Tab-separated table of C-alpha atoms and ligand atoms in Angstrom:
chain	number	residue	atom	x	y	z
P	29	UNK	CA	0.000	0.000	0.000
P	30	UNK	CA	1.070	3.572	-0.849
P	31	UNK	CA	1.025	5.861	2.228
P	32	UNK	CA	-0.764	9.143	0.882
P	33	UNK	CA	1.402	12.559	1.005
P	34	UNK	CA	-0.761	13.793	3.915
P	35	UNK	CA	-0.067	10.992	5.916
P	36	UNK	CA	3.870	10.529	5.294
P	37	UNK	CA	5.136	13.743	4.638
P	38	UNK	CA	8.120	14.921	2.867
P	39	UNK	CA	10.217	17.718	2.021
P	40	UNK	CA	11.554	18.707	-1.171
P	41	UNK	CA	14.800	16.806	-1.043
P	42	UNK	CA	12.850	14.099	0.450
P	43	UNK	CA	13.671	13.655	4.080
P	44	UNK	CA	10.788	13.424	6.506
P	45	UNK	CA	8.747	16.078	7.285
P	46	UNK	CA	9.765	17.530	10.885
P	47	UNK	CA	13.514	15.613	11.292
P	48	UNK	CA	14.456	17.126	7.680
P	49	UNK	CA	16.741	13.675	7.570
P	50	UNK	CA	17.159	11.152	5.088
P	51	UNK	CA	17.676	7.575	5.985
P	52	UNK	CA	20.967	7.092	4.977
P	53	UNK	CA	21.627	10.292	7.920
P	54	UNK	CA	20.150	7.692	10.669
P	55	UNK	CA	22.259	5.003	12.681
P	56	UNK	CA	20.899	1.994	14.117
P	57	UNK	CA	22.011	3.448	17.869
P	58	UNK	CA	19.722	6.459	18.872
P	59	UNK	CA	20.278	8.845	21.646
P	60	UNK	CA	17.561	11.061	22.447
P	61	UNK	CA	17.850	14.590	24.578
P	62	UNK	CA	15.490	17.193	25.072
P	63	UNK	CA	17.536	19.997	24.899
P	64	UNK	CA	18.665	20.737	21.490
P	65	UNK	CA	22.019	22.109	23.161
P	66	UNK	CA	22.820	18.941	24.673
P	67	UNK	CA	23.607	17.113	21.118
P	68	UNK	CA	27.242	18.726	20.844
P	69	UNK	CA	27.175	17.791	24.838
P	70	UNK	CA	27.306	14.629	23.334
P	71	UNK	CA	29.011	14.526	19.931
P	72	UNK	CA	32.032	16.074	21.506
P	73	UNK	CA	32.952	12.847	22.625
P	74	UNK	CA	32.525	11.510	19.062
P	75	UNK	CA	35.886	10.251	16.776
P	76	UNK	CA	34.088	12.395	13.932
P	77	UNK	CA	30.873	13.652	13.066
P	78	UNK	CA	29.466	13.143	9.344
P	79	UNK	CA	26.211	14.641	9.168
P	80	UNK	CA	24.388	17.688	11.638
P	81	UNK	CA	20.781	19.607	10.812
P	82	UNK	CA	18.458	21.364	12.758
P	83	UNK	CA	14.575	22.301	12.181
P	84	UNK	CA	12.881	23.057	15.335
P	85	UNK	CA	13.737	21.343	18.382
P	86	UNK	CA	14.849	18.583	16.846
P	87	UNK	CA	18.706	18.654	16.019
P	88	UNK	CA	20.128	15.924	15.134
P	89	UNK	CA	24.071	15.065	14.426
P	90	UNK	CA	25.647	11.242	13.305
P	91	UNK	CA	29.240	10.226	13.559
P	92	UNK	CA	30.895	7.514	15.311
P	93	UNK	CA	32.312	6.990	19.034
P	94	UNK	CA	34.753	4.636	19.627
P	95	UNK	CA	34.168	3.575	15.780
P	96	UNK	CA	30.566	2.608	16.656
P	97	UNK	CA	27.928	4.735	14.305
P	98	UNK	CA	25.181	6.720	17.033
P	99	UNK	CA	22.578	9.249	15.585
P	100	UNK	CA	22.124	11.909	18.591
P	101	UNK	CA	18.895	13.929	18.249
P	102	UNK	CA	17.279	16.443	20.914
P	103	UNK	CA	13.296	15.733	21.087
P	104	UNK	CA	12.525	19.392	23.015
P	105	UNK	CA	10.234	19.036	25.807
P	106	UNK	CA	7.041	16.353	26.374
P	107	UNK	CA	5.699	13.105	24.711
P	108	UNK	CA	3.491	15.173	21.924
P	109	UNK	CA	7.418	15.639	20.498
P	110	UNK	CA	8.270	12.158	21.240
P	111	UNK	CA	4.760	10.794	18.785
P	112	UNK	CA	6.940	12.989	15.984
P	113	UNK	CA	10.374	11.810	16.435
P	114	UNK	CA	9.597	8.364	17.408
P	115	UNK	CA	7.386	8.011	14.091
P	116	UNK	CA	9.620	9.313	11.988
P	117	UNK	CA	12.880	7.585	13.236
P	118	UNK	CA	10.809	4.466	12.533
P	119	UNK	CA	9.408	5.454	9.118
P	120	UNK	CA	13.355	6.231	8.296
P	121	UNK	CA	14.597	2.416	8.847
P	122	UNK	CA	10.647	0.933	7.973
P	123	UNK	CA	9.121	2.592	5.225
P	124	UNK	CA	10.745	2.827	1.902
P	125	UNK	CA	10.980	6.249	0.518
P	126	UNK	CA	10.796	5.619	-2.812
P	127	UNK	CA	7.891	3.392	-3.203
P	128	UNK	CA	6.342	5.173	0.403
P	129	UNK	CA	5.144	1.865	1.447
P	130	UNK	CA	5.951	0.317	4.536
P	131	UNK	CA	9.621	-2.258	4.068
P	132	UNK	CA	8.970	-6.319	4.482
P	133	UNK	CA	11.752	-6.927	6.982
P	134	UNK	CA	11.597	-4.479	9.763
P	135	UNK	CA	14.469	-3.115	10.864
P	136	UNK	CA	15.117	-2.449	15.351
P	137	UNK	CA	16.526	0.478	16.584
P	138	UNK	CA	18.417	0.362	19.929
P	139	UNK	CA	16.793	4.088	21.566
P	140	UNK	CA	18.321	5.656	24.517
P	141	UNK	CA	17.087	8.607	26.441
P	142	UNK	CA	20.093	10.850	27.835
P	143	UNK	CA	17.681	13.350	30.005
P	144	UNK	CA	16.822	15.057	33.338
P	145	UNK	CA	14.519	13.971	35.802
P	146	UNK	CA	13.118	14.690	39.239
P	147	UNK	CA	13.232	12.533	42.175
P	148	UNK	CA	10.457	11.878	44.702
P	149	UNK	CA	12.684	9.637	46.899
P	150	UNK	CA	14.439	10.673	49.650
P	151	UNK	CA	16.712	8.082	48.852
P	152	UNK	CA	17.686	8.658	45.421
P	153	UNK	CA	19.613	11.522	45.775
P	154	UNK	CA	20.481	14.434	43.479
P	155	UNK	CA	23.185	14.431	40.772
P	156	UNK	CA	22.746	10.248	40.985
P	157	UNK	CA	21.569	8.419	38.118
P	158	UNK	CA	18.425	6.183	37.172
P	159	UNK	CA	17.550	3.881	34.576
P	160	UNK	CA	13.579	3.502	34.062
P	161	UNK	CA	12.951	-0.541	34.740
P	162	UNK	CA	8.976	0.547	34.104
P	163	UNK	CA	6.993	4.257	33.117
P	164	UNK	CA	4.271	4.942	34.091
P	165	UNK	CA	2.485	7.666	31.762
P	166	UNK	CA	-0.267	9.861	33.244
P	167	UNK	CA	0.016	11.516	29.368
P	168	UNK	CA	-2.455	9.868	27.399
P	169	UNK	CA	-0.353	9.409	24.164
P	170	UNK	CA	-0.461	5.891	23.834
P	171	UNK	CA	-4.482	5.354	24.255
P	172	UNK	CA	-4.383	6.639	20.939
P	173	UNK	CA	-2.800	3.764	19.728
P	174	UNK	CA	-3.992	-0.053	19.974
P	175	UNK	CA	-1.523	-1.169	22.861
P	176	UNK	CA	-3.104	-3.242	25.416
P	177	UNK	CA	-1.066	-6.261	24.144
P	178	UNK	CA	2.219	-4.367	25.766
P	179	UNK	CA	0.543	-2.608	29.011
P	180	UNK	CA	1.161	-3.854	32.603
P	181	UNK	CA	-2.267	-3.123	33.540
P	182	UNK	CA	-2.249	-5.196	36.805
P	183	UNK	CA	0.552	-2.382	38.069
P	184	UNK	CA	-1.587	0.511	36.359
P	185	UNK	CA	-5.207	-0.709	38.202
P	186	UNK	CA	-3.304	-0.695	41.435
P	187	UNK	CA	-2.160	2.967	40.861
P	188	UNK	CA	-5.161	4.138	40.175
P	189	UNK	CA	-6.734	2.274	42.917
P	190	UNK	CA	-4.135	4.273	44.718
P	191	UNK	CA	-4.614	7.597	43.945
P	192	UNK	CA	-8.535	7.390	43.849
P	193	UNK	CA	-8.072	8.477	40.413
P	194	UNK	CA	-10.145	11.099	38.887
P	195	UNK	CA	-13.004	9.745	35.824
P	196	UNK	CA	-11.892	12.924	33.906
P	197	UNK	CA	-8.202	12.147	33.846
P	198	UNK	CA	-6.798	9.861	31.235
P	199	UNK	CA	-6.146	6.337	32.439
P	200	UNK	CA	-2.255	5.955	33.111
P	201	UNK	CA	-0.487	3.210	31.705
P	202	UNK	CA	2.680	1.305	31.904
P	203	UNK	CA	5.272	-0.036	29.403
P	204	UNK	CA	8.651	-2.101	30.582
P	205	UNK	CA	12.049	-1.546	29.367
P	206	UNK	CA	13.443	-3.078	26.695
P	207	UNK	CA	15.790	-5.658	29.745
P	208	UNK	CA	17.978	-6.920	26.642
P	209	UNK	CA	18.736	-3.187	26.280
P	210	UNK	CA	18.896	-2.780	30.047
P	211	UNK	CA	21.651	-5.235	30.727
P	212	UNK	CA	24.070	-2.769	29.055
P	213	UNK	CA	23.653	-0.531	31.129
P	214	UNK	CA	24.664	-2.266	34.673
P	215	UNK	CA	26.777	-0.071	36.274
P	216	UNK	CA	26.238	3.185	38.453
P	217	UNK	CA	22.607	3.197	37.725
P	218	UNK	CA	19.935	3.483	40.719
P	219	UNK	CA	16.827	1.425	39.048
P	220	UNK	CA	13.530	2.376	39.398
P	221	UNK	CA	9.766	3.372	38.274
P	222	UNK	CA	9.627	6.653	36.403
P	223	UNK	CA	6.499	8.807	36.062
P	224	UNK	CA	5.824	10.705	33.148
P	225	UNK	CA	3.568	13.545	32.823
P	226	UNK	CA	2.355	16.417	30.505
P	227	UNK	CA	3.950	19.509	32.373
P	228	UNK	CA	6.403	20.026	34.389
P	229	UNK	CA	4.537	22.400	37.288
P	230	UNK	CA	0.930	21.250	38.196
P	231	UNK	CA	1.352	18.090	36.673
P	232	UNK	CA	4.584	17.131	38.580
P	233	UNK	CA	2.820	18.792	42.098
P	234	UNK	CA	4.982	21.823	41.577
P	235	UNK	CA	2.846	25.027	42.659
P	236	UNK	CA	3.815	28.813	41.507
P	237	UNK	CA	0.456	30.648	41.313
P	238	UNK	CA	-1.760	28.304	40.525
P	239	UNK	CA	-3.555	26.048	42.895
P	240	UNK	CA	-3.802	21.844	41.930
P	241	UNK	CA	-6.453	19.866	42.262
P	242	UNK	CA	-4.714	17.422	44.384
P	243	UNK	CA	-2.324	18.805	46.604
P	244	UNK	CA	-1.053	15.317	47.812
P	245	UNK	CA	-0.437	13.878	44.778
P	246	UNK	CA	3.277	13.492	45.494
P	247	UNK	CA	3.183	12.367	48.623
P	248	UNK	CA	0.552	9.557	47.308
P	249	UNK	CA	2.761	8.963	44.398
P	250	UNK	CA	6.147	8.559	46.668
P	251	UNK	CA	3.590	6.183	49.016
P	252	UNK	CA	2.778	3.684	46.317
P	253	UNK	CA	4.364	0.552	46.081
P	254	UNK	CA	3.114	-2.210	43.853
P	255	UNK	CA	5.125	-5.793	44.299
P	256	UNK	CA	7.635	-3.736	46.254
P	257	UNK	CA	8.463	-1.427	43.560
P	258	UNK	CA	8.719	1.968	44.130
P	259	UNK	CA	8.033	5.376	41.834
P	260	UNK	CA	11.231	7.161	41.795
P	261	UNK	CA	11.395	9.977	39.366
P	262	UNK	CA	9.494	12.293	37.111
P	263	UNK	CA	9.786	13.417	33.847
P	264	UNK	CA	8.228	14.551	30.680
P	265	UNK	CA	9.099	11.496	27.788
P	266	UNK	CA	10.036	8.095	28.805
P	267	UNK	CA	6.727	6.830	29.006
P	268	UNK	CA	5.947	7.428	25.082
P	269	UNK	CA	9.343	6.416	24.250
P	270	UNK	CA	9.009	2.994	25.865
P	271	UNK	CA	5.170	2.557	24.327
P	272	UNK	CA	5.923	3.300	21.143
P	273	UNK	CA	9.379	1.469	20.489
P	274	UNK	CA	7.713	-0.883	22.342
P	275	UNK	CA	4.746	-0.843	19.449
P	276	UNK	CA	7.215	-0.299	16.566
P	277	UNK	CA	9.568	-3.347	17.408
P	278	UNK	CA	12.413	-0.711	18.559
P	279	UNK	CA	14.077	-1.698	22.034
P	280	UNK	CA	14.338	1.404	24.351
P	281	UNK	CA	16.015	2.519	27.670
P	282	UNK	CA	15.703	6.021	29.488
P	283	UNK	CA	18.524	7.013	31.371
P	284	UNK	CA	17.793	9.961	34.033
P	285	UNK	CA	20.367	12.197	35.766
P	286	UNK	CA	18.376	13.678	38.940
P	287	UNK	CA	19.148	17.351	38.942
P	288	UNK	CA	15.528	17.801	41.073
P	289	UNK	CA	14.990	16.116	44.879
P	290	UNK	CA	11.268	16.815	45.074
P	291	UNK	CA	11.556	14.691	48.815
P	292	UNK	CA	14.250	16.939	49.871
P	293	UNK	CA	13.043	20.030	48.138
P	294	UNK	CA	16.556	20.757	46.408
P	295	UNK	CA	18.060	21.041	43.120
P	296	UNK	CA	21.479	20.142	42.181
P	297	UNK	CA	23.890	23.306	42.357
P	298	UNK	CA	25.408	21.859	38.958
P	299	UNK	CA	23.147	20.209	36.714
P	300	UNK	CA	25.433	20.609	33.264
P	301	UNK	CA	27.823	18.268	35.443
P	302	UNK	CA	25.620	15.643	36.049
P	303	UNK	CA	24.354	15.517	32.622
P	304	UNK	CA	27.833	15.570	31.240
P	305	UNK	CA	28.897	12.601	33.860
P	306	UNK	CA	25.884	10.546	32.710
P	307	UNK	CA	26.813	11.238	29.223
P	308	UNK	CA	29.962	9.684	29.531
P	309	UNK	CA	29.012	6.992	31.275
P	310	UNK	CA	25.993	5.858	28.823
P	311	UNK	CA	28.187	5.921	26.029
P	312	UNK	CA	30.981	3.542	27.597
P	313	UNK	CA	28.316	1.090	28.221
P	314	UNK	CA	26.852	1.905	24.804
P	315	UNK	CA	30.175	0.693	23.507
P	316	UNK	CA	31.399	-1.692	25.643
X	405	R1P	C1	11.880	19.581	31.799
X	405	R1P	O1	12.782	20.473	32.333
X	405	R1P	C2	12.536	18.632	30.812
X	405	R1P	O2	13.627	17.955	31.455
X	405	R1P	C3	13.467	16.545	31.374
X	405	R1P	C4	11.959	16.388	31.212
X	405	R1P	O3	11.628	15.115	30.739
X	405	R1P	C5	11.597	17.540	30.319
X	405	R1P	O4	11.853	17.265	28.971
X	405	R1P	O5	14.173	15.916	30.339
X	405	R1P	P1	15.279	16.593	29.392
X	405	R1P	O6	16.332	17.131	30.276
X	405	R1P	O7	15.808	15.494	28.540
X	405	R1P	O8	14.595	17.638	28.546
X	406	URA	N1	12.622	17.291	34.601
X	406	URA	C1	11.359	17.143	35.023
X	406	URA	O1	10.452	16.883	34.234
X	406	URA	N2	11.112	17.311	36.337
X	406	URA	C2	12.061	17.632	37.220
X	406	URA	O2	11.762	17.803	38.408
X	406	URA	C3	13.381	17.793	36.758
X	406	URA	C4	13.640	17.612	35.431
């Protein structure tokens, strides 16, 4: 079948629509950061890099580290980004873009999130790190999709049960790590259960001006514990990054370096530092 030109879009020189890449600009190793300023964070680590652009948010340089081929390419904020980039990774390596039908053999990509992240445990402390065993997304991205096949709804009910959730919210849902993918990364890493929401103030309990509807919400959040696992951290992606690679045959890990002790109430005194250790430990283990 021919995908229609509203429905995979392309530019003039033929790269997809928002990334402005073509495939042969993609490697099968992915990094994903939000910030589009932490991509030469990255890539100055890199033995060379062969190919940069920017639209947007979403910049994106390839080159090779240690003589392995990564792609590095910033998402910008929140998992309505992450349905873009995610979708058009995969239509780079699954749908051909000559014929614009979708490829026989499927190709995986290996996705990993470089990003920050909020604790709500007193016990994972700032400037540590945190790989995401399970998210938990209170963004309702992936209802949109059919994906009960890959939800944990067992651990989902229980939350919700929890929290007395409210009928007007959407339902949240929860998608595993990739634990192939995991395994690489088994050193230095606190694990735990990361929560991903659709802001960063009310919907992560923070309060400004603006009063929230539950005022307890953390404290019920950093309260639950389902088979003895804990929620540790929120964020902003890693819940629609694990659903969809999840959905697309893609294996995915995020990888969180707490700059925010919501427990604690502090905030690391140098963030760039902690992303920039994290960095260079995720791409040893990327390579090793
Ligand atoms: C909010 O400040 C942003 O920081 C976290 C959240 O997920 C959100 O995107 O990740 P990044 O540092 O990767 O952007
Ligand atoms: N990113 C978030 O989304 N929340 C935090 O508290 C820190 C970073």
């Amino acid at each position: 079948m021919t995908l229609p030109a509203s429905e995979f879009i392309q530019n003039k020189d033929g790269s997809v629509y928002h990334l402005n890449l073509l495939p042969q600009h993609l490697a099968n190793t992915v990094i994903t950061v939000g910030d589009p300023e932490r991509v030469n964070a990255v890539t100055r680590y890199f033995d060379k890099i062969e190919f940069k652009v920017q639209k947007r948010e979403f910049h994106t340089q390839t080159g090779t580290y240690q003589g392995k081929r990564i792609t590095v390419i910033s998402t910008g904020i929140g998992t309505g980004n992450i349905d873009i980039v995610l979708n058009e990774l995969d239509a780079l390596v699954n749908i051909d873009f000559k014929s614009l039908s979708v490829k026989k053999e499927l190709t995986s990509l290996d996705i990993i999130r470089i990003g920050t992240s909020g604790s709500i445990q007193e016990e994972i402390p700032l400037d540590s790190f945190l790989l995401s065993e399970s998210a938990i997304g209170f963004d309702a991205l992936l209802h949109f999709y059919e994906c009960n096949h890959i939800l944990e709804k067992e651990f989902s009910e229980a939350l919700t049960r929890h929290l007395k959730w409210p009928k007007e919210n959407p339902d949240p849902y929860v998608v595993n790590v990739d634990k192939e993918l995991a395994l690489k990364f088994n050193e230095g890493f606190h694990r735990g259960v990361t929560l991903t929401n659709c802001g960063f103030y009310g919907p992560q309990g923070r309060v400004l001006r603006l009063k929230v509807k539950d005022a307890q919400l953390n404290e019920k959040l950093h309260d639950f514990n389902y088979l003895g696992k804990k929620i540790t951290n929120l964020e902003m992606e890693t819940s629609a990054i694990y659903g969809l690679s999840k959905l697309m045959g893609h294996r995915a890990v995020s990888l969180n370096a707490i700059v925010a002790n919501r427990a604690t109430k502090e905030f690391s005194k140098d963030p760039k530092k902690t992303v920039d250790k994290l960095i260079q430990l995720a791409l040893r283990q990327i390579v090793a």
